[in-house]
Structure formats: C-alpha cells, structure tokens
mmCIF file of N, CA and C in Angstrom:
data_model
loop_
_atom_site.group_PDB
_atom_site.id
_atom_site.type_symbol
_atom_site.label_atom_id
_atom_site.label_comp_id
_atom_site.label_asym_id
_atom_site.label_seq_id
_atom_site.Cartn_x
_atom_site.Cartn_y
_atom_site.Cartn_z
ATOM 1 N N MET A 1 -37.173 -23.343 19.648
ATOM 2 C CA MET A 1 -36.815 -22.046 19.115
ATOM 3 C C MET A 1 -36.286 -20.999 20.115
ATOM 4 N N SER A 2 -35.193 -20.297 19.874
ATOM 5 C CA SER A 2 -34.639 -19.507 21.000
ATOM 6 C C SER A 2 -35.272 -18.219 20.774
ATOM 7 N N ASP A 3 -35.256 -17.438 22.028
ATOM 8 C CA ASP A 3 -35.697 -16.096 22.268
ATOM 9 C C ASP A 3 -34.577 -15.258 21.994
ATOM 10 N N ASN A 4 -33.384 -15.600 21.844
ATOM 11 C CA ASN A 4 -32.322 -14.788 21.566
ATOM 12 C C ASN A 4 -32.528 -13.739 20.365
ATOM 13 N N ASN A 5 -32.497 -12.408 20.641
ATOM 14 C CA ASN A 5 -32.647 -11.507 19.518
ATOM 15 C C ASN A 5 -31.354 -10.972 19.133
ATOM 16 N N LEU A 6 -30.601 -11.843 18.265
ATOM 17 C CA LEU A 6 -29.417 -11.564 17.484
ATOM 18 C C LEU A 6 -29.785 -10.400 16.493
ATOM 19 N N VAL A 7 -28.980 -9.380 16.568
ATOM 20 C CA VAL A 7 -28.910 -8.359 15.504
ATOM 21 C C VAL A 7 -27.758 -8.383 14.723
ATOM 22 N N TYR A 8 -27.960 -8.363 13.462
ATOM 23 C CA TYR A 8 -26.614 -8.209 12.498
ATOM 24 C C TYR A 8 -26.477 -6.929 12.192
ATOM 25 N N GLU A 9 -25.252 -6.352 12.461
ATOM 26 C CA GLU A 9 -25.090 -4.954 12.093
ATOM 27 C C GLU A 9 -23.710 -4.885 11.198
ATOM 28 N N SER A 10 -23.974 -4.426 10.061
ATOM 29 C CA SER A 10 -22.681 -4.479 9.164
ATOM 30 C C SER A 10 -21.772 -3.224 9.242
ATOM 31 N N ASN A 11 -20.553 -3.651 9.177
ATOM 32 C CA ASN A 11 -19.630 -2.444 9.261
ATOM 33 C C ASN A 11 -18.890 -2.382 7.944
ATOM 34 N N LEU A 12 -19.469 -2.961 7.075
ATOM 35 C CA LEU A 12 -18.875 -2.798 5.636
ATOM 36 C C LEU A 12 -18.527 -1.641 5.084
ATOM 37 N N THR A 13 -19.436 -0.590 5.211
ATOM 38 C CA THR A 13 -19.440 0.774 4.754
ATOM 39 C C THR A 13 -18.347 1.419 5.531
ATOM 40 N N LYS A 14 -18.219 1.325 6.800
ATOM 41 C CA LYS A 14 -17.173 1.878 7.599
ATOM 42 C C LYS A 14 -15.706 1.434 7.263
ATOM 43 N N CYS A 15 -15.685 0.041 6.983
ATOM 44 C CA CYS A 15 -14.369 -0.563 6.496
ATOM 45 C C CYS A 15 -13.971 0.035 4.991
ATOM 46 N N GLN A 16 -14.917 -0.060 4.135
ATOM 47 C CA GLN A 16 -14.611 0.492 2.881
ATOM 48 C C GLN A 16 -14.282 1.850 2.941
ATOM 49 N N SER A 17 -14.845 2.834 3.765
ATOM 50 C CA SER A 17 -14.323 3.914 3.888
ATOM 51 C C SER A 17 -13.026 4.300 4.463
ATOM 52 N N ALA A 18 -12.849 3.595 5.533
ATOM 53 C CA ALA A 18 -11.384 3.444 6.159
ATOM 54 C C ALA A 18 -10.309 3.059 5.106
ATOM 55 N N ILE A 19 -10.563 2.023 4.375
ATOM 56 C CA ILE A 19 -9.596 1.572 3.423
ATOM 57 C C ILE A 19 -9.381 2.639 2.301
ATOM 58 N N GLU A 20 -10.458 3.378 1.898
ATOM 59 C CA GLU A 20 -10.371 4.397 0.947
ATOM 60 C C GLU A 20 -9.441 5.595 1.532
ATOM 61 N N GLU A 21 -9.833 6.100 2.728
ATOM 62 C CA GLU A 21 -8.892 6.899 3.420
ATOM 63 C C GLU A 21 -7.515 6.622 3.524
ATOM 64 N N ALA A 22 -7.308 5.299 3.937
ATOM 65 C CA ALA A 22 -5.842 4.907 3.994
ATOM 66 C C ALA A 22 -5.215 4.850 2.736
ATOM 67 N N THR A 23 -5.796 4.427 1.567
ATOM 68 C CA THR A 23 -5.163 4.412 0.366
ATOM 69 C C THR A 23 -4.968 5.942 -0.009
ATOM 70 N N GLU A 24 -5.725 6.747 -0.009
ATOM 71 C CA GLU A 24 -5.525 8.316 -0.205
ATOM 72 C C GLU A 24 -4.125 8.659 0.609
ATOM 73 N N ASN A 25 -4.222 8.315 1.900
ATOM 74 C CA ASN A 25 -3.164 8.908 2.728
ATOM 75 C C ASN A 25 -1.766 8.265 2.169
ATOM 76 N N GLY A 26 -2.050 6.806 1.750
ATOM 77 C CA GLY A 26 -0.698 6.325 1.168
ATOM 78 C C GLY A 26 -0.227 6.973 0.037
ATOM 79 N N LEU A 27 -1.275 7.399 -0.865
ATOM 80 C CA LEU A 27 -0.797 8.089 -2.303
ATOM 81 C C LEU A 27 -0.330 9.412 -2.126
ATOM 82 N N GLU A 28 -0.771 10.038 -0.976
ATOM 83 C CA GLU A 28 -0.330 11.386 -0.745
ATOM 84 C C GLU A 28 1.070 11.315 -0.211
ATOM 85 N N ALA A 29 1.335 10.388 0.680
ATOM 86 C CA ALA A 29 2.789 10.332 1.179
ATOM 87 C C ALA A 29 3.782 9.845 0.103
ATOM 88 N N LEU A 30 3.240 8.789 -0.568
ATOM 89 C CA LEU A 30 4.111 8.548 -1.947
ATOM 90 C C LEU A 30 4.589 9.463 -2.874
ATOM 91 N N ALA A 31 3.433 10.251 -3.283
ATOM 92 C CA ALA A 31 3.630 11.345 -4.221
ATOM 93 C C ALA A 31 4.652 12.326 -3.575
ATOM 94 N N LEU A 32 4.288 12.701 -2.361
ATOM 95 C CA LEU A 32 5.370 13.664 -1.573
ATOM 96 C C LEU A 32 6.860 13.126 -1.653
ATOM 97 N N TYR A 33 6.819 11.974 -1.310
ATOM 98 C CA TYR A 33 8.224 11.338 -1.372
ATOM 99 C C TYR A 33 8.856 11.424 -2.592
ATOM 100 N N ILE A 34 8.154 11.079 -3.844
ATOM 101 C CA ILE A 34 8.883 11.098 -5.097
ATOM 102 C C ILE A 34 9.012 12.625 -5.432
ATOM 103 N N ARG A 35 8.050 13.516 -5.196
ATOM 104 C CA ARG A 35 8.442 14.850 -5.523
ATOM 105 C C ARG A 35 9.615 15.415 -4.681
ATOM 106 N N ASP A 36 9.786 14.912 -3.466
ATOM 107 C CA ASP A 36 11.086 15.264 -2.790
ATOM 108 C C ASP A 36 12.256 14.674 -3.332
ATOM 109 N N GLN A 37 12.226 13.488 -3.725
ATOM 110 C CA GLN A 37 13.339 12.768 -4.308
ATOM 111 C C GLN A 37 13.711 13.551 -5.794
ATOM 112 N N ALA A 38 12.663 13.939 -6.558
ATOM 113 C CA ALA A 38 12.869 14.720 -7.757
ATOM 114 C C ALA A 38 13.526 15.998 -7.525
ATOM 115 N N VAL A 39 13.158 16.727 -6.429
ATOM 116 C CA VAL A 39 13.797 17.938 -6.191
ATOM 117 C C VAL A 39 15.246 17.735 -5.799
ATOM 118 N N ARG A 40 15.533 16.640 -5.049
ATOM 119 C CA ARG A 40 16.881 16.539 -4.560
ATOM 120 C C ARG A 40 17.803 16.216 -5.978
ATOM 121 N N ASN A 41 17.050 15.324 -6.873
ATOM 122 C CA ASN A 41 17.839 15.033 -8.010
ATOM 123 C C ASN A 41 18.193 16.193 -8.822
ATOM 124 N N ILE A 42 17.209 17.224 -9.019
ATOM 125 C CA ILE A 42 17.555 18.485 -9.661
ATOM 126 C C ILE A 42 18.768 19.144 -9.083
ATOM 127 N N THR A 43 18.738 19.214 -7.738
ATOM 128 C CA THR A 43 19.879 19.971 -7.132
ATOM 129 C C THR A 43 21.089 19.151 -7.243
ATOM 130 N N SER A 44 21.106 17.774 -7.197
ATOM 131 C CA SER A 44 22.440 17.181 -7.294
ATOM 132 C C SER A 44 22.928 17.037 -8.634
ATOM 133 N N THR A 45 22.212 17.193 -9.723
ATOM 134 C CA THR A 45 22.481 17.123 -11.052
ATOM 135 C C THR A 45 22.850 18.446 -11.629
ATOM 136 N N HIS A 46 22.954 19.554 -10.681
ATOM 137 C CA HIS A 46 23.420 20.880 -11.058
ATOM 138 C C HIS A 46 22.460 21.497 -12.069
ATOM 139 N N LEU A 47 21.106 21.215 -12.025
ATOM 140 C CA LEU A 47 20.108 21.816 -12.833
ATOM 141 C C LEU A 47 19.597 23.176 -12.474
ATOM 142 N N VAL A 48 20.200 23.595 -11.182
ATOM 143 C CA VAL A 48 19.750 24.868 -10.749
ATOM 144 C C VAL A 48 20.506 26.043 -11.157
ATOM 145 N N ASP A 49 19.685 26.941 -11.852
ATOM 146 C CA ASP A 49 20.208 28.347 -12.229
ATOM 147 C C ASP A 49 19.518 29.224 -11.312
ATOM 148 N N THR A 50 18.000 29.401 -11.803
ATOM 149 C CA THR A 50 17.079 30.274 -11.079
ATOM 150 C C THR A 50 16.404 29.734 -10.009
ATOM 151 N N GLY A 51 16.226 28.448 -10.055
ATOM 152 C CA GLY A 51 15.478 27.633 -9.124
ATOM 153 C C GLY A 51 14.033 27.271 -9.367
ATOM 154 N N ASN A 52 13.801 27.858 -10.592
ATOM 155 C CA ASN A 52 12.508 27.785 -11.096
ATOM 156 C C ASN A 52 12.108 26.350 -11.401
ATOM 157 N N LEU A 53 12.860 25.593 -11.995
ATOM 158 C CA LEU A 53 12.519 24.151 -12.132
ATOM 159 C C LEU A 53 12.277 23.440 -10.818
ATOM 160 N N ARG A 54 13.144 23.510 -9.823
ATOM 161 C CA ARG A 54 13.203 22.903 -8.522
ATOM 162 C C ARG A 54 11.879 23.276 -7.907
ATOM 163 N N SER A 55 11.663 24.643 -8.004
ATOM 164 C CA SER A 55 10.381 25.097 -7.231
ATOM 165 C C SER A 55 9.017 24.673 -7.838
ATOM 166 N N SER A 56 9.118 24.322 -8.973
ATOM 167 C CA SER A 56 7.839 23.937 -9.675
ATOM 168 C C SER A 56 7.450 22.675 -9.704
ATOM 169 N N VAL A 57 8.316 21.856 -9.233
ATOM 170 C CA VAL A 57 7.897 20.305 -9.160
ATOM 171 C C VAL A 57 6.828 20.073 -8.069
ATOM 172 N N ASN A 58 5.678 19.519 -8.632
ATOM 173 C CA ASN A 58 4.551 19.359 -7.667
ATOM 174 C C ASN A 58 3.865 18.067 -7.853
ATOM 175 N N TYR A 59 2.853 17.675 -6.994
ATOM 176 C CA TYR A 59 2.306 16.457 -7.175
ATOM 177 C C TYR A 59 0.804 16.545 -6.936
ATOM 178 N N ARG A 60 0.054 15.568 -7.577
ATOM 179 C CA ARG A 60 -1.662 15.562 -7.512
ATOM 180 C C ARG A 60 -1.959 14.265 -7.222
ATOM 181 N N VAL A 61 -2.825 14.033 -6.241
ATOM 182 C CA VAL A 61 -3.442 12.789 -5.996
ATOM 183 C C VAL A 61 -5.051 12.756 -6.506
ATOM 184 N N ASP A 62 -5.266 11.590 -7.213
ATOM 185 C CA ASP A 62 -6.526 11.387 -7.664
ATOM 186 C C ASP A 62 -7.015 10.043 -6.984
ATOM 187 N N ALA A 63 -7.595 10.346 -5.843
ATOM 188 C CA ALA A 63 -7.988 9.253 -4.852
ATOM 189 C C ALA A 63 -8.826 8.396 -5.308
ATOM 190 N N PRO A 64 -10.074 8.809 -5.979
ATOM 191 C CA PRO A 64 -11.033 7.931 -6.662
ATOM 192 C C PRO A 64 -10.490 6.848 -7.595
ATOM 193 N N ASN A 65 -9.554 7.360 -8.435
ATOM 194 C CA ASN A 65 -9.014 6.551 -9.411
ATOM 195 C C ASN A 65 -7.613 5.787 -8.897
ATOM 196 N N LYS A 66 -7.336 6.069 -7.756
ATOM 197 C CA LYS A 66 -6.075 5.522 -7.160
ATOM 198 C C LYS A 66 -4.853 5.959 -7.770
ATOM 199 N N LYS A 67 -4.559 7.202 -8.181
ATOM 200 C CA LYS A 67 -3.443 7.445 -8.806
ATOM 201 C C LYS A 67 -2.771 8.767 -8.175
ATOM 202 N N ALA A 68 -1.450 8.965 -8.410
ATOM 203 C CA ALA A 68 -0.914 10.144 -8.116
ATOM 204 C C ALA A 68 0.089 10.491 -9.246
ATOM 205 N N SER A 69 0.304 11.736 -9.483
ATOM 206 C CA SER A 69 1.025 12.166 -10.392
ATOM 207 C C SER A 69 2.294 13.230 -9.782
ATOM 208 N N VAL A 70 3.257 13.180 -10.352
ATOM 209 C CA VAL A 70 4.366 14.038 -9.963
ATOM 210 C C VAL A 70 4.889 14.557 -11.304
ATOM 211 N N GLY A 71 5.112 16.016 -11.319
ATOM 212 C CA GLY A 71 5.629 16.684 -12.501
ATOM 213 C C GLY A 71 6.062 18.061 -12.312
ATOM 214 N N THR A 72 5.872 18.818 -13.362
ATOM 215 C CA THR A 72 6.126 20.238 -13.399
ATOM 216 C C THR A 72 5.501 20.722 -14.670
ATOM 217 N N ASN A 73 5.130 22.043 -14.703
ATOM 218 C CA ASN A 73 4.549 22.868 -15.891
ATOM 219 C C ASN A 73 5.675 23.641 -16.484
ATOM 220 N N VAL A 74 6.960 23.564 -16.040
ATOM 221 C CA VAL A 74 7.823 24.270 -16.693
ATOM 222 C C VAL A 74 8.244 23.837 -18.030
ATOM 223 N N GLU A 75 8.234 24.463 -18.995
ATOM 224 C CA GLU A 75 8.425 24.252 -20.495
ATOM 225 C C GLU A 75 9.683 23.411 -20.777
ATOM 226 N N TYR A 76 10.744 23.880 -20.144
ATOM 227 C CA TYR A 76 12.048 23.159 -20.556
ATOM 228 C C TYR A 76 12.345 21.981 -19.616
ATOM 229 N N ALA A 77 11.432 21.635 -18.792
ATOM 230 C CA ALA A 77 11.787 20.479 -17.950
ATOM 231 C C ALA A 77 12.020 19.115 -18.904
ATOM 232 N N ILE A 78 11.288 19.094 -19.933
ATOM 233 C CA ILE A 78 11.316 17.718 -20.776
ATOM 234 C C ILE A 78 12.703 17.760 -21.314
ATOM 235 N N TYR A 79 13.469 19.023 -21.809
ATOM 236 C CA TYR A 79 14.652 18.971 -22.264
ATOM 237 C C TYR A 79 15.687 18.609 -21.278
ATOM 238 N N THR A 80 15.561 18.884 -19.974
ATOM 239 C CA THR A 80 16.485 18.550 -19.079
ATOM 240 C C THR A 80 16.436 17.001 -18.730
ATOM 241 N N GLU A 81 15.219 16.529 -18.787
ATOM 242 C CA GLU A 81 14.850 15.046 -18.349
ATOM 243 C C GLU A 81 15.440 14.173 -19.505
ATOM 244 N N PHE A 82 15.090 14.390 -20.694
ATOM 245 C CA PHE A 82 15.512 13.665 -21.859
ATOM 246 C C PHE A 82 16.613 14.069 -22.829
ATOM 247 N N GLY A 83 17.284 15.274 -22.429
ATOM 248 C CA GLY A 83 18.393 15.788 -23.232
ATOM 249 C C GLY A 83 17.950 16.328 -24.484
ATOM 250 N N THR A 84 19.027 16.958 -25.143
ATOM 251 C CA THR A 84 18.711 17.665 -26.434
ATOM 252 C C THR A 84 19.915 17.402 -27.343
ATOM 253 N N GLY A 85 19.648 17.833 -28.701
ATOM 254 C CA GLY A 85 20.637 17.778 -29.605
ATOM 255 C C GLY A 85 21.176 16.354 -29.722
ATOM 256 N N ILE A 86 22.397 16.000 -29.926
ATOM 257 C CA ILE A 86 23.142 14.840 -30.240
ATOM 258 C C ILE A 86 22.957 13.950 -29.076
ATOM 259 N N TYR A 87 22.652 14.509 -27.825
ATOM 260 C CA TYR A 87 22.616 13.630 -26.611
ATOM 261 C C TYR A 87 21.261 13.286 -26.353
ATOM 262 N N ALA A 88 20.195 13.758 -27.146
ATOM 263 C CA ALA A 88 18.793 13.415 -26.871
ATOM 264 C C ALA A 88 18.498 11.799 -26.808
ATOM 265 N N GLU A 89 17.716 11.349 -25.973
ATOM 266 C CA GLU A 89 17.345 10.016 -25.844
ATOM 267 C C GLU A 89 16.785 9.623 -27.114
ATOM 268 N N ASN A 90 17.051 8.183 -27.465
ATOM 269 C CA ASN A 90 16.392 7.566 -28.711
ATOM 270 C C ASN A 90 16.822 8.467 -30.082
ATOM 271 N N GLY A 91 17.926 9.196 -30.017
ATOM 272 C CA GLY A 91 18.451 9.726 -31.110
ATOM 273 C C GLY A 91 17.485 10.700 -31.833
ATOM 274 N N LEU A 92 16.578 11.299 -31.163
ATOM 275 C CA LEU A 92 15.521 12.183 -31.765
ATOM 276 C C LEU A 92 16.039 13.644 -31.651
ATOM 277 N N GLY A 93 17.122 13.909 -31.212
ATOM 278 C CA GLY A 93 17.594 15.436 -31.179
ATOM 279 C C GLY A 93 18.227 15.929 -32.387
ATOM 280 N N ARG A 94 18.273 17.114 -32.459
ATOM 281 C CA ARG A 94 18.993 17.852 -33.595
ATOM 282 C C ARG A 94 20.453 17.459 -33.682
ATOM 283 N N LYS A 95 20.884 17.311 -34.891
ATOM 284 C CA LYS A 95 22.127 16.593 -35.108
ATOM 285 C C LYS A 95 23.203 17.782 -35.475
ATOM 286 N N THR A 96 22.757 19.021 -35.832
ATOM 287 C CA THR A 96 23.758 19.922 -36.075
ATOM 288 C C THR A 96 23.789 20.930 -34.767
ATOM 289 N N PRO A 97 25.016 21.620 -34.668
ATOM 290 C CA PRO A 97 25.084 22.638 -33.596
ATOM 291 C C PRO A 97 24.312 23.832 -33.575
ATOM 292 N N TRP A 98 23.932 24.404 -32.710
ATOM 293 C CA TRP A 98 23.322 25.819 -32.714
ATOM 294 C C TRP A 98 23.817 26.727 -31.739
ATOM 295 N N PHE A 99 23.421 27.929 -31.761
ATOM 296 C CA PHE A 99 23.887 29.019 -30.970
ATOM 297 C C PHE A 99 22.622 29.574 -30.147
ATOM 298 N N TYR A 100 23.009 30.024 -28.909
ATOM 299 C CA TYR A 100 21.979 30.590 -27.945
ATOM 300 C C TYR A 100 22.649 31.588 -27.186
ATOM 301 N N THR A 101 21.943 32.606 -26.596
ATOM 302 C CA THR A 101 22.528 33.490 -25.830
ATOM 303 C C THR A 101 21.913 33.454 -24.507
ATOM 304 N N ASP A 102 22.780 33.457 -23.277
ATOM 305 C CA ASP A 102 22.364 33.320 -22.050
ATOM 306 C C ASP A 102 21.811 34.511 -21.371
ATOM 307 N N SER A 103 21.415 34.407 -20.157
ATOM 308 C CA SER A 103 20.846 35.426 -19.527
ATOM 309 C C SER A 103 21.708 36.610 -19.140
ATOM 310 N N LYS A 104 23.019 36.274 -19.390
ATOM 311 C CA LYS A 104 24.031 37.520 -19.153
ATOM 312 C C LYS A 104 24.397 38.041 -20.575
ATOM 313 N N GLY A 105 23.745 37.690 -21.543
ATOM 314 C CA GLY A 105 24.007 38.248 -23.037
ATOM 315 C C GLY A 105 25.224 37.611 -23.636
ATOM 316 N N VAL A 106 25.717 36.491 -23.074
ATOM 317 C CA VAL A 106 26.926 35.858 -23.671
ATOM 318 C C VAL A 106 26.296 34.787 -24.839
ATOM 319 N N THR A 107 26.944 34.782 -25.898
ATOM 320 C CA THR A 107 26.233 33.720 -26.932
ATOM 321 C C THR A 107 27.205 32.463 -26.977
ATOM 322 N N HIS A 108 26.663 31.371 -26.809
ATOM 323 C CA HIS A 108 27.424 30.136 -26.928
ATOM 324 C C HIS A 108 26.920 29.230 -28.003
ATOM 325 N N MET A 109 27.851 28.306 -28.426
ATOM 326 C CA MET A 109 27.501 27.330 -29.464
ATOM 327 C C MET A 109 27.365 25.957 -28.718
ATOM 328 N N THR A 110 26.423 25.135 -28.948
ATOM 329 C CA THR A 110 26.119 23.775 -28.267
ATOM 330 C C THR A 110 25.694 22.706 -29.278
ATOM 331 N N ARG A 111 25.968 21.481 -28.904
ATOM 332 C CA ARG A 111 25.421 20.355 -29.636
ATOM 333 C C ARG A 111 24.247 19.706 -28.917
ATOM 334 N N GLY A 112 24.017 20.276 -27.508
ATOM 335 C CA GLY A 112 23.001 19.823 -26.927
ATOM 336 C C GLY A 112 23.383 19.433 -25.459
ATOM 337 N N MET A 113 22.502 19.054 -24.722
ATOM 338 C CA MET A 113 22.618 18.766 -23.360
ATOM 339 C C MET A 113 22.343 17.206 -23.033
ATOM 340 N N LYS A 114 23.128 16.714 -22.164
ATOM 341 C CA LYS A 114 22.751 15.245 -21.879
ATOM 342 C C LYS A 114 21.589 15.017 -20.997
ATOM 343 N N PRO A 115 20.819 14.063 -21.098
ATOM 344 C CA PRO A 115 19.684 13.835 -20.209
ATOM 345 C C PRO A 115 20.071 13.862 -18.634
ATOM 346 N N ARG A 116 19.196 14.296 -17.778
ATOM 347 C CA ARG A 116 19.583 14.359 -16.355
ATOM 348 C C ARG A 116 18.820 13.239 -15.614
ATOM 349 N N ARG A 117 17.632 12.872 -16.067
ATOM 350 C CA ARG A 117 16.713 11.932 -15.625
ATOM 351 C C ARG A 117 16.395 12.223 -14.005
ATOM 352 N N TRP A 118 16.094 13.425 -13.775
ATOM 353 C CA TRP A 118 15.786 13.881 -12.372
ATOM 354 C C TRP A 118 14.398 13.123 -12.009
ATOM 355 N N LEU A 119 13.516 13.239 -12.807
ATOM 356 C CA LEU A 119 12.135 12.747 -12.409
ATOM 357 C C LEU A 119 12.055 11.301 -12.509
ATOM 358 N N ARG A 120 12.478 10.712 -13.668
ATOM 359 C CA ARG A 120 12.323 9.193 -13.898
ATOM 360 C C ARG A 120 13.185 8.571 -12.695
ATOM 361 N N ASP A 121 14.460 9.098 -12.485
ATOM 362 C CA ASP A 121 15.162 8.371 -11.373
ATOM 363 C C ASP A 121 14.591 8.675 -9.975
ATOM 364 N N ALA A 122 13.720 9.524 -9.723
ATOM 365 C CA ALA A 122 13.187 9.742 -8.503
ATOM 366 C C ALA A 122 12.116 8.418 -8.402
ATOM 367 N N PHE A 123 11.728 8.115 -9.337
ATOM 368 C CA PHE A 123 10.764 7.013 -9.198
ATOM 369 C C PHE A 123 11.391 5.614 -9.488
ATOM 370 N N GLU A 124 12.296 5.478 -10.276
ATOM 371 C CA GLU A 124 12.616 4.150 -10.772
ATOM 372 C C GLU A 124 13.846 3.668 -9.574
ATOM 373 N N ARG A 125 14.562 4.480 -9.007
ATOM 374 C CA ARG A 125 15.660 4.125 -8.144
ATOM 375 C C ARG A 125 15.163 4.095 -6.601
ATOM 376 N N ASN A 126 13.987 4.148 -6.395
ATOM 377 C CA ASN A 126 13.347 4.132 -4.917
ATOM 378 C C ASN A 126 12.257 3.166 -4.694
ATOM 379 N N HIS A 127 12.130 2.219 -5.411
ATOM 380 C CA HIS A 127 10.936 1.243 -5.359
ATOM 381 C C HIS A 127 10.870 0.690 -4.028
ATOM 382 N N GLU A 128 11.939 0.147 -3.240
ATOM 383 C CA GLU A 128 11.749 -0.366 -1.940
ATOM 384 C C GLU A 128 11.348 0.643 -0.852
ATOM 385 N N GLN A 129 12.014 1.798 -1.012
ATOM 386 C CA GLN A 129 11.613 2.895 0.064
ATOM 387 C C GLN A 129 10.237 3.466 -0.217
ATOM 388 N N MET A 130 9.797 3.474 -1.411
ATOM 389 C CA MET A 130 8.369 3.860 -1.799
ATOM 390 C C MET A 130 7.432 2.922 -1.354
ATOM 391 N N LYS A 131 7.741 1.631 -1.314
ATOM 392 C CA LYS A 131 6.822 0.565 -0.700
ATOM 393 C C LYS A 131 6.687 0.945 0.947
ATOM 394 N N LYS A 132 7.695 1.246 1.514
ATOM 395 C CA LYS A 132 7.542 1.388 2.907
ATOM 396 C C LYS A 132 6.994 2.707 3.283
ATOM 397 N N VAL A 133 7.295 3.755 2.393
ATOM 398 C CA VAL A 133 6.453 5.034 2.644
ATOM 399 C C VAL A 133 5.161 4.966 2.559
ATOM 400 N N TYR A 134 4.611 4.137 1.481
ATOM 401 C CA TYR A 134 3.268 4.027 1.207
ATOM 402 C C TYR A 134 2.489 3.228 2.344
ATOM 403 N N MET A 135 3.137 2.060 2.544
ATOM 404 C CA MET A 135 2.604 1.195 3.696
ATOM 405 C C MET A 135 2.531 1.838 4.954
ATOM 406 N N THR A 136 3.488 2.637 5.474
ATOM 407 C CA THR A 136 3.561 3.267 6.774
ATOM 408 C C THR A 136 2.249 4.283 6.805
ATOM 409 N N ALA A 137 2.291 5.085 5.728
ATOM 410 C CA ALA A 137 1.084 6.071 5.707
ATOM 411 C C ALA A 137 -0.297 5.267 5.627
ATOM 412 N N TYR A 138 -0.270 4.194 4.864
ATOM 413 C CA TYR A 138 -1.598 3.429 4.783
ATOM 414 C C TYR A 138 -2.006 2.811 6.107
ATOM 415 N N ASN A 139 -0.949 2.099 6.794
ATOM 416 C CA ASN A 139 -1.307 1.544 8.081
ATOM 417 C C ASN A 139 -1.470 2.506 9.098
ATOM 418 N N ASN A 140 -0.841 3.672 9.151
ATOM 419 C CA ASN A 140 -1.031 4.615 10.128
ATOM 420 C C ASN A 140 -2.392 5.293 10.257
ATOM 421 N N LYS A 141 -2.991 5.237 9.040
ATOM 422 C CA LYS A 141 -4.452 5.720 8.862
ATOM 423 C C LYS A 141 -5.540 4.826 9.327
ATOM 424 N N LEU A 142 -5.074 3.652 9.341
ATOM 425 C CA LEU A 142 -6.009 2.531 9.796
ATOM 426 C C LEU A 142 -5.875 2.151 11.245
ATOM 427 N N LYS A 143 -5.016 2.817 11.882
ATOM 428 C CA LYS A 143 -4.853 2.536 13.365
ATOM 429 C C LYS A 143 -5.866 3.186 14.152
#
C-alpha cells in the first residue's frame, strides 16, 4: 500500500457558478441586442412622433429561469406591432372606418394602420447574429 496522500478537491460548485454567471451574461447581452434592434426598427418604420414608444422599449433578465424578455409598457405598442382596423393581423380588426383627432386638433378618418412588426422582426430576422452575441458574451465571462 502506498503512503501517497492524494486529496480529492471538487471544483464542481465553482464550475456551476461560472456557467450560471456566463449564462446570465449571455442573456443580458442578447436582450440588450434585441432591444437595440427593436429601437432601430421603430425608427426605420417611421413610428416616431413623440419618441415615447422608442424610449420605452426595455428588457428584463430572469437568470434563475434562463429567460430574457424585451418589450414595452406603452399601451398603443400592440397596435403598432399587429396593426388595426382592416389591416390588423388575423382579420381581427374593426371593419368600418372611424375618426380620430390628432395632437394638433385635426380630425382624420381612418380604416386602420398596417402592422409594423418592429419587435417581432428584431427577434425573427437576427437569429445568426443573436447566436454570436450570446456566445461572445458567454465565452467572455468564462475566460
């Protein structure tokens, strides 16, 4: 029998912690990237009047559940994303025209607004870049 005193030291906890931190770092970078793309889309689809929608887009990371959310609390955002009236997606909009008065006091008749897809396109059109953003942030945290 050998007198070698081998000691086993587990680094499992440190590894798990490093992976969790890297995952959170990746989710944070990914959510920020999607948020930035959504803001660019709002600008490029000419949805900017007061800047309220654009400045309200935010993100939240739920690291324990490995989730990130991007969105806004602006009430009219859903109408810009999915459209209104005869242009609403899935045919769920109002079929008859209506009138509204703008911020300058001018009354207009409308049949609705076409969907602008500023948020969904930020996610759906950027999958390859999103993978790179996530993996870069993830790997940088593990270095």
